[in-house]
Short mmCIF file of C-alpha atoms and ligand atoms in Angstrom, two decimals:
data_model
loop_
_atom_site.label_atom_id
_atom_site.label_comp_id
_atom_site.label_asym_id
_atom_site.label_seq_id
_atom_site.Cartn_x
_atom_site.Cartn_y
_atom_site.Cartn_z
CA MET V 1161 -30.95 -24.47 37.60
CA PRO V 1162 -31.07 -26.25 34.24
CA ALA V 1163 -28.19 -25.42 31.91
CA VAL V 1164 -29.08 -22.60 29.32
CA LYS V 1165 -28.83 -24.27 25.93
CA LYS V 1166 -29.36 -21.33 23.48
CA SER V 1167 -27.44 -21.64 20.36
CA ASN V 1168 -26.87 -17.91 20.14
CA LEU V 1169 -24.89 -18.11 23.53
CA ARG V 1170 -21.00 -18.75 23.49
CA ALA V 1171 -19.02 -19.38 26.68
CA ILE V 1172 -15.21 -19.35 26.63
CA ARG V 1173 -12.69 -20.04 29.42
CA SER V 1174 -9.22 -18.44 28.82
CA SER V 1175 -6.81 -15.81 29.81
CA PHE V 1176 -8.22 -12.27 28.66
CA LEU V 1177 -6.54 -8.98 28.22
CA HIS V 1178 -8.53 -5.81 27.30
CA PHE V 1179 -7.73 -2.11 27.92
CA LEU V 1180 -10.20 0.46 29.55
CA ASN V 1181 -7.93 3.36 29.17
CA ASP V 1182 -4.95 4.84 27.36
CA PRO V 1183 -1.96 3.61 29.60
CA SER V 1184 -0.17 6.97 28.95
CA LYS V 1185 -3.27 8.85 30.59
CA VAL V 1186 -3.17 7.11 33.89
CA ASP V 1187 -0.64 7.30 36.81
CA ASP V 1188 0.03 3.46 36.67
CA SER V 1189 -0.46 1.38 33.64
CA ALA V 1190 -2.19 -1.20 35.66
CA GLN V 1191 -5.26 1.22 35.67
CA ALA V 1192 -5.50 1.05 32.07
CA TYR V 1193 -6.04 -2.69 31.60
CA GLN V 1194 -7.88 -5.63 32.92
CA TYR V 1195 -6.00 -9.03 32.64
CA ILE V 1196 -7.79 -12.15 33.98
CA GLU V 1197 -5.55 -15.16 34.09
CA ASP V 1198 -8.54 -17.68 34.30
CA GLY V 1199 -11.69 -15.92 32.97
CA LEU V 1200 -15.09 -16.88 31.57
CA MET V 1201 -16.48 -14.74 28.85
CA VAL V 1202 -20.09 -15.15 27.52
CA ILE V 1203 -21.17 -13.89 24.28
CA GLU V 1204 -24.86 -13.55 23.26
CA ASN V 1205 -26.17 -12.52 19.79
CA GLY V 1206 -22.64 -11.43 18.75
CA LYS V 1207 -22.26 -9.17 21.64
CA ILE V 1208 -20.14 -9.48 25.06
CA GLN V 1209 -22.51 -10.33 27.79
CA SER V 1210 -19.96 -10.72 30.58
CA LEU V 1211 -16.42 -11.27 31.34
CA GLN V 1212 -15.46 -12.40 34.85
CA VAL V 1213 -12.96 -14.64 36.71
CA PHE V 1214 -13.91 -18.10 36.04
CA ASN V 1215 -15.91 -19.96 38.77
CA GLU V 1216 -17.68 -23.30 38.43
CA GLN V 1217 -21.00 -21.95 39.44
CA ALA V 1218 -21.10 -19.42 36.66
CA ALA V 1219 -19.76 -21.96 34.14
CA SER V 1220 -22.51 -24.55 35.18
CA LEU V 1221 -25.04 -22.38 33.59
CA TYR V 1222 -23.73 -23.27 30.17
CA SER V 1223 -24.29 -26.67 28.35
CA HIS V 1224 -20.81 -25.97 26.83
CA VAL V 1225 -17.69 -23.98 27.90
CA GLU V 1226 -15.10 -23.79 25.19
CA ASP V 1227 -11.63 -24.48 27.04
CA LYS V 1228 -9.02 -22.15 25.68
CA ARG V 1229 -6.83 -22.15 28.78
CA GLY V 1230 -3.06 -21.40 28.03
CA GLN V 1231 -4.03 -18.93 25.25
CA LEU V 1232 -4.80 -15.25 25.38
CA ILE V 1233 -7.82 -13.65 24.19
CA MET V 1234 -7.72 -9.99 23.22
CA PRO V 1235 -10.06 -7.81 21.34
CA GLY V 1236 -9.46 -7.92 17.61
CA PHE V 1237 -6.88 -5.72 16.20
CA ILE V 1238 -7.94 -2.61 14.43
CA ASP V 1239 -5.93 -1.36 11.27
CA THR V 1240 -6.57 2.43 10.88
CA HIS V 1241 -4.91 2.75 7.32
CA ILE V 1242 -4.46 0.06 4.60
CA HIS V 1243 -4.87 -0.06 0.82
CA TYR V 1244 -6.48 -3.30 -0.23
CA PRO V 1245 -5.55 -2.92 -3.84
CA GLN V 1246 -1.88 -2.81 -2.97
CA THR V 1247 -1.90 -6.39 -1.39
CA GLU V 1248 -0.21 -8.08 -4.30
CA MET V 1249 2.48 -5.26 -4.65
CA ILE V 1250 3.84 -5.42 -1.00
CA ALA V 1251 7.49 -5.47 -0.67
CA SER V 1252 8.27 -3.63 -3.99
CA TYR V 1253 12.12 -2.64 -4.03
CA GLY V 1254 13.93 0.55 -3.80
CA GLU V 1255 11.92 3.74 -3.94
CA GLN V 1256 10.56 6.62 -1.74
CA LEU V 1257 7.05 7.69 -1.76
CA LEU V 1258 6.57 9.62 -4.97
CA GLU V 1259 8.64 7.32 -7.11
CA TRP V 1260 7.09 4.32 -5.44
CA LEU V 1261 3.69 5.50 -6.54
CA GLU V 1262 4.62 5.98 -10.09
CA THR V 1263 6.61 2.72 -10.46
CA TYR V 1264 4.59 0.26 -8.51
CA THR V 1265 1.26 1.64 -7.15
CA PHE V 1266 -0.47 3.30 -10.07
CA PRO V 1267 0.11 0.28 -12.32
CA THR V 1268 -1.15 -2.18 -9.87
CA GLU V 1269 -4.19 -0.02 -9.15
CA LYS V 1270 -5.04 0.15 -13.01
CA GLN V 1271 -6.35 -3.61 -12.60
CA PHE V 1272 -9.05 -2.75 -10.39
CA LEU V 1273 -11.21 -1.57 -13.21
CA ASP V 1274 -12.05 -5.24 -13.58
CA LYS V 1275 -14.52 -6.12 -10.86
CA ASP V 1276 -13.71 -9.86 -11.09
CA TYR V 1277 -10.14 -9.07 -10.46
CA ALA V 1278 -11.20 -6.77 -7.50
CA GLN V 1279 -13.47 -9.66 -6.06
CA LYS V 1280 -10.45 -11.87 -6.17
CA ILE V 1281 -8.19 -9.57 -4.29
CA SER V 1282 -10.85 -8.54 -1.81
CA GLN V 1283 -11.28 -12.09 -0.91
CA PHE V 1284 -7.65 -12.65 -0.39
CA PHE V 1285 -7.46 -9.29 1.59
CA ILE V 1286 -10.20 -9.98 4.06
CA ASN V 1287 -8.66 -13.53 4.72
CA GLU V 1288 -5.43 -12.00 5.35
CA LEU V 1289 -6.68 -9.47 7.78
CA LEU V 1290 -8.54 -12.26 9.56
CA LYS V 1291 -5.53 -14.57 9.67
CA ASN V 1292 -3.55 -11.80 11.37
CA GLY V 1293 -6.24 -11.13 14.05
CA THR V 1294 -7.43 -7.90 12.55
CA THR V 1295 -11.15 -7.54 12.78
CA SER V 1296 -11.73 -4.08 11.63
CA ALA V 1297 -10.08 -1.68 9.26
CA LEU V 1298 -10.18 1.69 7.51
CA VAL V 1299 -9.45 0.86 3.98
CA TYR V 1300 -8.51 2.52 0.70
CA GLY V 1301 -9.92 1.41 -2.71
CA THR V 1302 -8.88 2.47 -6.01
CA VAL V 1303 -10.35 5.08 -8.11
CA HIS V 1304 -12.98 2.62 -9.52
CA PRO V 1305 -16.23 2.56 -7.43
CA GLU V 1306 -16.33 -1.12 -8.29
CA SER V 1307 -13.28 -1.79 -6.45
CA VAL V 1308 -15.14 -0.56 -3.18
CA ASP V 1309 -18.37 -2.50 -3.89
CA ALA V 1310 -16.19 -5.65 -4.15
CA LEU V 1311 -14.57 -5.10 -1.01
CA PHE V 1312 -17.83 -4.21 0.88
CA GLU V 1313 -19.49 -7.44 -0.65
CA GLN V 1314 -16.74 -9.49 0.79
CA ALA V 1315 -16.57 -8.00 4.15
CA GLN V 1316 -20.37 -8.24 4.37
CA LYS V 1317 -19.97 -12.19 3.91
CA VAL V 1318 -18.26 -12.34 7.42
CA ASP V 1319 -20.03 -9.46 8.91
CA MET V 1320 -16.97 -7.50 9.68
CA ARG V 1321 -16.81 -3.96 10.87
CA LEU V 1322 -14.98 -2.27 7.93
CA ILE V 1323 -14.82 1.32 6.78
CA ALA V 1324 -13.79 1.96 3.13
CA GLY V 1325 -13.75 4.53 0.39
CA LYS V 1326 -13.30 5.09 -3.29
CA VAL V 1327 -9.94 6.96 -3.93
CA MET V 1328 -10.71 10.60 -5.48
CA MET V 1329 -7.85 11.59 -7.84
CA ASP V 1330 -8.35 13.91 -10.77
CA ARG V 1331 -4.72 14.89 -11.45
CA ASN V 1332 -0.89 13.91 -11.38
CA ALA V 1333 -1.58 10.09 -11.97
CA PRO V 1334 -1.85 8.26 -15.30
CA ASP V 1335 -4.95 9.12 -17.38
CA ASP V 1336 -6.72 5.86 -16.93
CA LEU V 1337 -6.53 6.26 -13.07
CA LEU V 1338 -8.10 9.72 -13.02
CA ASP V 1339 -11.71 10.71 -12.17
CA THR V 1340 -13.11 14.07 -12.46
CA ALA V 1341 -14.14 16.29 -9.73
CA GLN V 1342 -17.78 15.91 -10.71
CA SER V 1343 -17.60 12.10 -11.18
CA SER V 1344 -15.70 11.47 -8.11
CA TYR V 1345 -18.36 13.45 -6.12
CA HIS V 1346 -21.19 11.43 -7.92
CA ASP V 1347 -19.57 7.89 -7.46
CA SER V 1348 -18.63 8.65 -3.65
CA LYS V 1349 -22.31 9.88 -2.94
CA MET V 1350 -23.58 6.80 -4.67
CA LEU V 1351 -21.48 4.45 -2.58
CA ILE V 1352 -22.24 6.36 0.66
CA GLU V 1353 -26.01 5.87 0.04
CA LYS V 1354 -25.46 2.18 -0.83
CA TRP V 1355 -22.93 1.33 2.01
CA HIS V 1356 -22.70 3.77 4.96
CA ASN V 1357 -24.33 2.12 7.99
CA ASN V 1358 -25.19 -0.77 5.79
CA GLY V 1359 -24.90 -3.48 8.63
CA ARG V 1360 -21.50 -3.02 10.04
CA LEU V 1361 -20.06 -1.22 6.92
CA GLN V 1362 -19.42 2.56 7.03
CA TYR V 1363 -17.87 4.90 4.23
CA ALA V 1364 -14.84 7.19 4.12
CA ILE V 1365 -14.60 9.95 1.82
CA THR V 1366 -11.04 9.33 0.16
CA PRO V 1367 -9.21 12.00 -1.43
CA ARG V 1368 -5.91 10.18 -2.04
CA PHE V 1369 -3.82 13.12 -0.99
CA ALA V 1370 -3.59 16.94 -1.81
CA PRO V 1371 -1.22 16.45 -4.91
CA THR V 1372 -3.55 14.18 -6.63
CA SER V 1373 -6.62 16.48 -6.35
CA THR V 1374 -7.48 19.63 -7.85
CA PRO V 1375 -9.04 22.31 -5.76
CA GLU V 1376 -12.22 21.65 -7.67
CA GLN V 1377 -12.09 17.92 -6.36
CA LEU V 1378 -11.47 18.93 -2.72
CA THR V 1379 -14.21 21.42 -2.73
CA LEU V 1380 -16.66 18.79 -3.84
CA ALA V 1381 -15.07 16.27 -1.18
CA GLY V 1382 -15.76 19.01 1.38
CA LYS V 1383 -19.31 19.46 -0.03
CA LEU V 1384 -19.93 15.77 0.48
CA LYS V 1385 -18.62 15.91 4.07
CA SER V 1386 -20.92 18.71 4.90
CA GLU V 1387 -23.86 16.73 3.34
CA TYR V 1388 -22.96 13.48 5.28
CA PRO V 1389 -21.24 14.84 8.49
CA ASP V 1390 -21.23 11.29 10.01
CA VAL V 1391 -19.30 9.72 7.16
CA TYR V 1392 -15.33 9.47 7.70
CA VAL V 1393 -12.52 11.15 5.77
CA GLN V 1394 -9.40 9.56 5.12
CA THR V 1395 -6.34 10.85 3.38
CA HIS V 1396 -2.46 11.14 3.56
CA LEU V 1397 -0.59 14.02 5.13
CA SER V 1398 3.06 15.04 5.52
CA GLU V 1399 4.60 11.66 4.95
CA ASN V 1400 7.54 12.62 2.84
CA LYS V 1401 9.73 15.76 2.56
CA ASP V 1402 9.27 16.01 -1.35
CA GLU V 1403 5.56 15.52 -0.95
CA ILE V 1404 5.41 18.47 1.32
CA GLU V 1405 7.30 20.73 -0.96
CA TRP V 1406 5.03 19.52 -3.83
CA VAL V 1407 1.97 20.48 -1.94
CA LYS V 1408 3.29 23.90 -1.18
CA SER V 1409 3.90 24.33 -4.86
CA LEU V 1410 0.36 23.02 -5.87
CA TYR V 1411 -1.38 25.06 -3.05
CA PRO V 1412 0.83 28.34 -2.51
CA GLU V 1413 -2.06 30.18 -1.09
CA ARG V 1414 -2.46 27.87 1.88
CA ALA V 1415 -0.56 28.16 5.10
CA GLY V 1416 0.62 24.60 4.94
CA TYR V 1417 -0.37 20.88 4.21
CA PHE V 1418 -2.91 20.55 7.03
CA ASP V 1419 -4.24 23.84 6.07
CA VAL V 1420 -5.22 22.57 2.65
CA TYR V 1421 -7.58 19.97 4.09
CA GLU V 1422 -8.81 22.30 6.62
CA HIS V 1423 -9.61 24.97 4.07
CA TYR V 1424 -11.65 22.29 2.04
CA GLY V 1425 -13.63 21.23 5.29
CA LEU V 1426 -11.85 17.76 5.36
CA THR V 1427 -10.61 17.95 9.00
CA GLY V 1428 -12.52 16.92 12.07
CA SER V 1429 -13.14 14.15 14.61
CA LYS V 1430 -13.92 11.58 11.97
CA SER V 1431 -11.11 12.59 9.67
CA ILE V 1432 -8.05 10.15 9.84
CA PHE V 1433 -4.69 11.51 8.38
CA GLY V 1434 -2.18 8.62 7.52
CA HIS V 1435 1.43 9.29 8.47
CA SER V 1436 1.55 12.92 9.67
CA ILE V 1437 5.22 12.71 10.38
CA HIS V 1438 6.71 16.15 9.54
CA LEU V 1439 4.07 18.41 11.16
CA THR V 1440 4.90 22.07 12.21
CA GLU V 1441 4.02 23.38 15.65
CA GLU V 1442 0.94 25.05 13.96
CA GLU V 1443 -0.11 21.90 12.49
CA TRP V 1444 0.07 19.92 15.88
CA ALA V 1445 -2.09 22.62 17.38
CA SER V 1446 -4.44 22.34 14.33
CA PHE V 1447 -4.91 18.68 14.93
CA THR V 1448 -5.88 19.22 18.51
CA ARG V 1449 -8.18 22.29 17.60
CA THR V 1450 -10.05 20.24 15.12
CA GLU V 1451 -9.99 16.90 16.85
CA SER V 1452 -8.59 15.30 13.82
CA VAL V 1453 -6.77 11.82 14.13
CA ILE V 1454 -3.54 10.33 12.98
CA SER V 1455 -2.85 6.96 11.87
CA PHE V 1456 0.72 5.69 12.78
CA CYS V 1457 2.05 3.49 10.25
CA PRO V 1458 5.50 2.11 11.40
CA THR V 1459 6.35 -0.57 8.84
CA SER V 1460 5.51 1.79 5.94
CA ASN V 1461 7.43 4.76 7.40
CA LEU V 1462 10.40 2.73 7.63
CA PHE V 1463 10.03 0.85 4.52
CA LEU V 1464 9.70 4.01 2.24
CA GLY V 1465 12.23 5.90 4.42
CA SER V 1466 9.70 8.45 5.27
CA GLY V 1467 10.72 9.44 8.98
CA LEU V 1468 9.95 8.90 12.51
CA PHE V 1469 6.58 9.73 13.97
CA ASP V 1470 6.46 11.33 17.25
CA LEU V 1471 3.91 9.46 19.28
CA ASN V 1472 4.76 11.23 22.47
CA LYS V 1473 4.01 14.66 20.99
CA ALA V 1474 0.65 13.43 19.72
CA GLU V 1475 0.00 12.24 23.31
CA LYS V 1476 1.06 15.52 24.81
CA ASN V 1477 -1.31 17.38 22.39
CA ASN V 1478 -4.25 15.07 23.01
CA ILE V 1479 -4.50 13.75 19.55
CA ARG V 1480 -6.15 10.42 19.07
CA VAL V 1481 -3.73 7.97 17.25
CA GLY V 1482 -4.31 4.57 15.88
CA VAL V 1483 -1.98 2.10 14.17
CA GLY V 1484 -1.98 1.39 10.35
CA THR V 1485 -0.17 -1.22 8.42
CA ASP V 1486 -0.42 0.84 5.21
CA VAL V 1487 0.06 -2.17 3.03
CA GLY V 1488 1.45 -2.29 0.35
CA ALA V 1489 4.03 0.42 1.55
CA GLY V 1490 3.56 -1.48 4.91
CA THR V 1491 5.52 -4.67 4.96
CA SER V 1492 3.09 -6.75 7.06
CA PHE V 1493 -0.57 -7.31 7.62
CA SER V 1494 0.33 -8.08 11.36
CA GLN V 1495 -0.47 -5.61 13.94
CA LEU V 1496 2.18 -7.39 16.01
CA SER V 1497 4.78 -6.51 13.34
CA SER V 1498 3.61 -3.01 13.45
CA LEU V 1499 4.08 -2.55 17.06
CA ASN V 1500 7.48 -4.33 16.74
CA GLU V 1501 8.64 -1.47 14.18
CA ALA V 1502 6.66 1.16 16.24
CA TYR V 1503 8.85 0.25 19.29
CA LYS V 1504 12.00 0.82 17.01
CA ILE V 1505 10.88 3.91 15.81
CA MET V 1506 10.45 5.37 19.35
CA GLN V 1507 13.84 3.84 20.36
CA LEU V 1508 15.40 5.90 17.39
CA GLN V 1509 13.99 9.08 19.10
CA GLY V 1510 15.22 8.01 22.61
CA LYS V 1511 11.72 7.19 23.60
CA LYS V 1512 9.94 4.05 24.75
CA LEU V 1513 6.72 2.19 23.66
CA SER V 1514 5.44 -0.03 26.43
CA PRO V 1515 3.72 -3.26 25.50
CA PHE V 1516 0.70 -1.91 27.33
CA LYS V 1517 0.50 1.29 25.18
CA GLY V 1518 1.12 -0.86 22.10
CA PHE V 1519 -1.57 -3.32 22.63
CA TYR V 1520 -3.93 -0.45 23.72
CA LEU V 1521 -3.13 1.23 20.37
CA ALA V 1522 -3.90 -1.80 18.34
CA THR V 1523 -7.26 -2.20 20.14
CA LEU V 1524 -9.16 0.41 22.21
CA GLY V 1525 -6.84 3.04 20.88
CA GLY V 1526 -7.73 2.22 17.37
CA ALA V 1527 -11.45 2.06 18.06
CA GLU V 1528 -11.22 5.54 19.79
CA SER V 1529 -9.29 6.89 16.80
CA LEU V 1530 -12.22 5.81 14.74
CA SER V 1531 -14.89 6.91 17.06
CA LEU V 1532 -16.11 3.28 17.67
CA GLU V 1533 -15.16 2.95 21.14
CA ASP V 1534 -18.83 2.49 22.06
CA LYS V 1535 -19.02 -0.75 19.63
CA ILE V 1536 -15.59 -2.39 19.69
CA GLY V 1537 -11.99 -2.18 21.05
CA ASN V 1538 -12.56 -4.06 24.52
CA PHE V 1539 -14.73 -6.37 26.22
CA GLU V 1540 -17.24 -4.29 28.10
CA ALA V 1541 -20.68 -5.68 28.24
CA GLY V 1542 -22.62 -4.70 25.14
CA LYS V 1543 -19.74 -4.34 22.92
CA GLU V 1544 -19.46 -6.34 19.73
CA ALA V 1545 -17.72 -9.62 20.14
CA ASP V 1546 -14.65 -9.24 17.83
CA PHE V 1547 -11.79 -10.97 19.32
CA VAL V 1548 -8.47 -12.91 18.64
CA VAL V 1549 -7.23 -16.04 20.34
CA LEU V 1550 -3.50 -15.82 20.56
CA ASN V 1551 -0.77 -18.57 21.20
CA TRP V 1552 1.93 -17.04 23.31
CA ALA V 1553 4.46 -19.36 22.00
CA ALA V 1554 4.19 -20.18 18.27
CA THR V 1555 7.88 -20.96 17.73
CA GLU V 1556 10.71 -22.55 19.23
CA LEU V 1557 12.42 -19.36 19.78
CA GLN V 1558 9.27 -17.94 21.52
CA THR V 1559 8.86 -20.95 23.87
CA LEU V 1560 12.71 -20.55 24.85
CA ARG V 1561 12.17 -16.88 25.38
CA TYR V 1562 9.13 -17.41 27.77
CA LYS V 1563 11.12 -19.63 29.88
CA GLU V 1564 12.85 -16.46 31.15
CA THR V 1565 9.53 -14.55 31.57
CA ALA V 1566 8.44 -13.30 34.84
CA SER V 1567 5.66 -10.78 34.45
CA LEU V 1568 2.63 -9.94 32.25
CA GLU V 1569 4.42 -6.97 30.65
CA ASP V 1570 7.55 -8.84 29.75
CA LYS V 1571 5.40 -11.62 28.18
CA LEU V 1572 3.53 -8.94 26.18
CA PHE V 1573 6.70 -7.22 25.12
CA ALA V 1574 8.04 -10.50 23.87
CA LEU V 1575 4.94 -11.28 21.94
CA MET V 1576 5.01 -7.69 20.44
CA MET V 1577 8.58 -8.15 19.28
CA LEU V 1578 8.50 -11.74 18.18
CA GLY V 1579 4.85 -12.20 17.25
CA ASP V 1580 3.16 -12.25 13.81
CA ASP V 1581 0.52 -14.33 12.15
CA ARG V 1582 1.83 -17.71 13.45
CA ASN V 1583 0.81 -16.36 16.96
CA ILE V 1584 -2.88 -16.13 15.70
CA HIS V 1585 -4.87 -19.31 16.63
CA SER V 1586 -8.24 -18.03 15.75
CA THR V 1587 -10.13 -15.04 15.09
CA TYR V 1588 -13.96 -14.03 15.79
CA VAL V 1589 -16.09 -11.58 14.39
CA ALA V 1590 -19.47 -10.57 15.88
CA GLY V 1591 -19.12 -13.90 18.20
CA LYS V 1592 -18.43 -16.16 15.22
CA LEU V 1593 -15.39 -18.10 14.21
CA VAL V 1594 -14.09 -16.68 10.93
CA TYR V 1595 -10.48 -17.96 10.91
CA THR V 1596 -8.74 -20.75 12.51
CA ALA V 1597 -5.04 -21.76 11.95
CA LYS V 1598 -4.51 -25.27 10.52
CA ALA V 1599 -3.27 -27.62 13.00
N1 LIG X 2422 0.17 8.85 -0.58
C1 LIG X 2422 -0.66 9.01 -1.50
N2 LIG X 2422 -0.84 7.68 -1.93
C2 LIG X 2422 -0.18 6.86 -1.09
C3 LIG X 2422 -0.25 5.45 -0.96
O1 LIG X 2422 -0.94 4.59 -1.75
N3 LIG X 2422 0.67 4.93 0.06
C4 LIG X 2422 1.17 5.76 0.90
N4 LIG X 2422 2.02 5.11 1.93
N5 LIG X 2422 1.49 7.18 0.77
C5 LIG X 2422 0.46 7.56 -0.20
ZN1 LIG X 2423 -1.42 4.97 2.66
#
């Protein structure tokens, strides 16, 4: 048979790891993943056509097979909570949530009134995601609609699957960062019409958190959700104890923090709540009942001293969870670093986070938490070909550590604990190379 020479075909030989299930939902974690030591992945028109054990006959169909033996290819990482305007204020010293917002976040976010500035940071941000192997993210803009235009325009250039929204915030922030209930409804609606399902882009209605919205604003956010049920909702919930007390004083008529969002029609299967650390038993049950989703933000929760998220409790309650970096409260764009800190958060609670569960959360788990598992998250045929090529050993220390390595599980654990952007060799979006590390 003649070799297939279509330019929209790509064939790659490497080691591959992807997940088909949540490792905590199967008896033996080996049932949750597929690892192919020497595999051949074929991509056609930006989608996975096949992944199989390498054999010469299958490879001979392709005029060129890219040889990435010795590396590990995984689905691109999915970041389910990140603030792009906070990129430049990452690692700001000394405060917990509410003071941190006042001292660092709000002054930084004011700059995004200027679209040129928003463009500049958007470009840096998208590059930084790709450099860290993150191919999809759920992203907060600022209150300025132009900030979201700038981000989507940049994401569109690389055809990335990205979800984002304009922050809605009409009280308890500096005057020049406030919208109004009406203007936030109107601006969000315009952005939905322009961007939702525009190529691979989607929109998230984004009330920052209950303390910075009036009841009128949350009412209109809920109206928007009822008008566009397919659109996402993202916000923050129960991150910090002072924050929770503040919400109680602002919404005394509600049963609790989660109930504020539920009352205004903002919960549900496409609603992603950042943090959700200090939940009551009723709130855990409400998550399950409403099929709402949690974004676990390990580096941020430790950095702001917010608390220890109980991942096992979410598992027991059948709540979908994704991992979020939450930059700029998070201290790294790397999902490998997030998994490192997630492991320690579990240790501090006397629990474990296996590397299989960790890498599941960063890939298929993230996709499921965004209801995108039919499109991204693993290498099943027909999925969009977003993937990352990892170097196992990017440092001398990693090389030394791997000398002692016996099993795949141990290798993955060392990668999760020692890895960062140095381990990202290259990143592909919809089958196209979008980042490659300098030699
Ligand atoms: N709660 C409300 N706004 C924010 C924010 O920007 N970052 C974090 N971590 N929590 C928030
Ligand atoms: Zn956040």
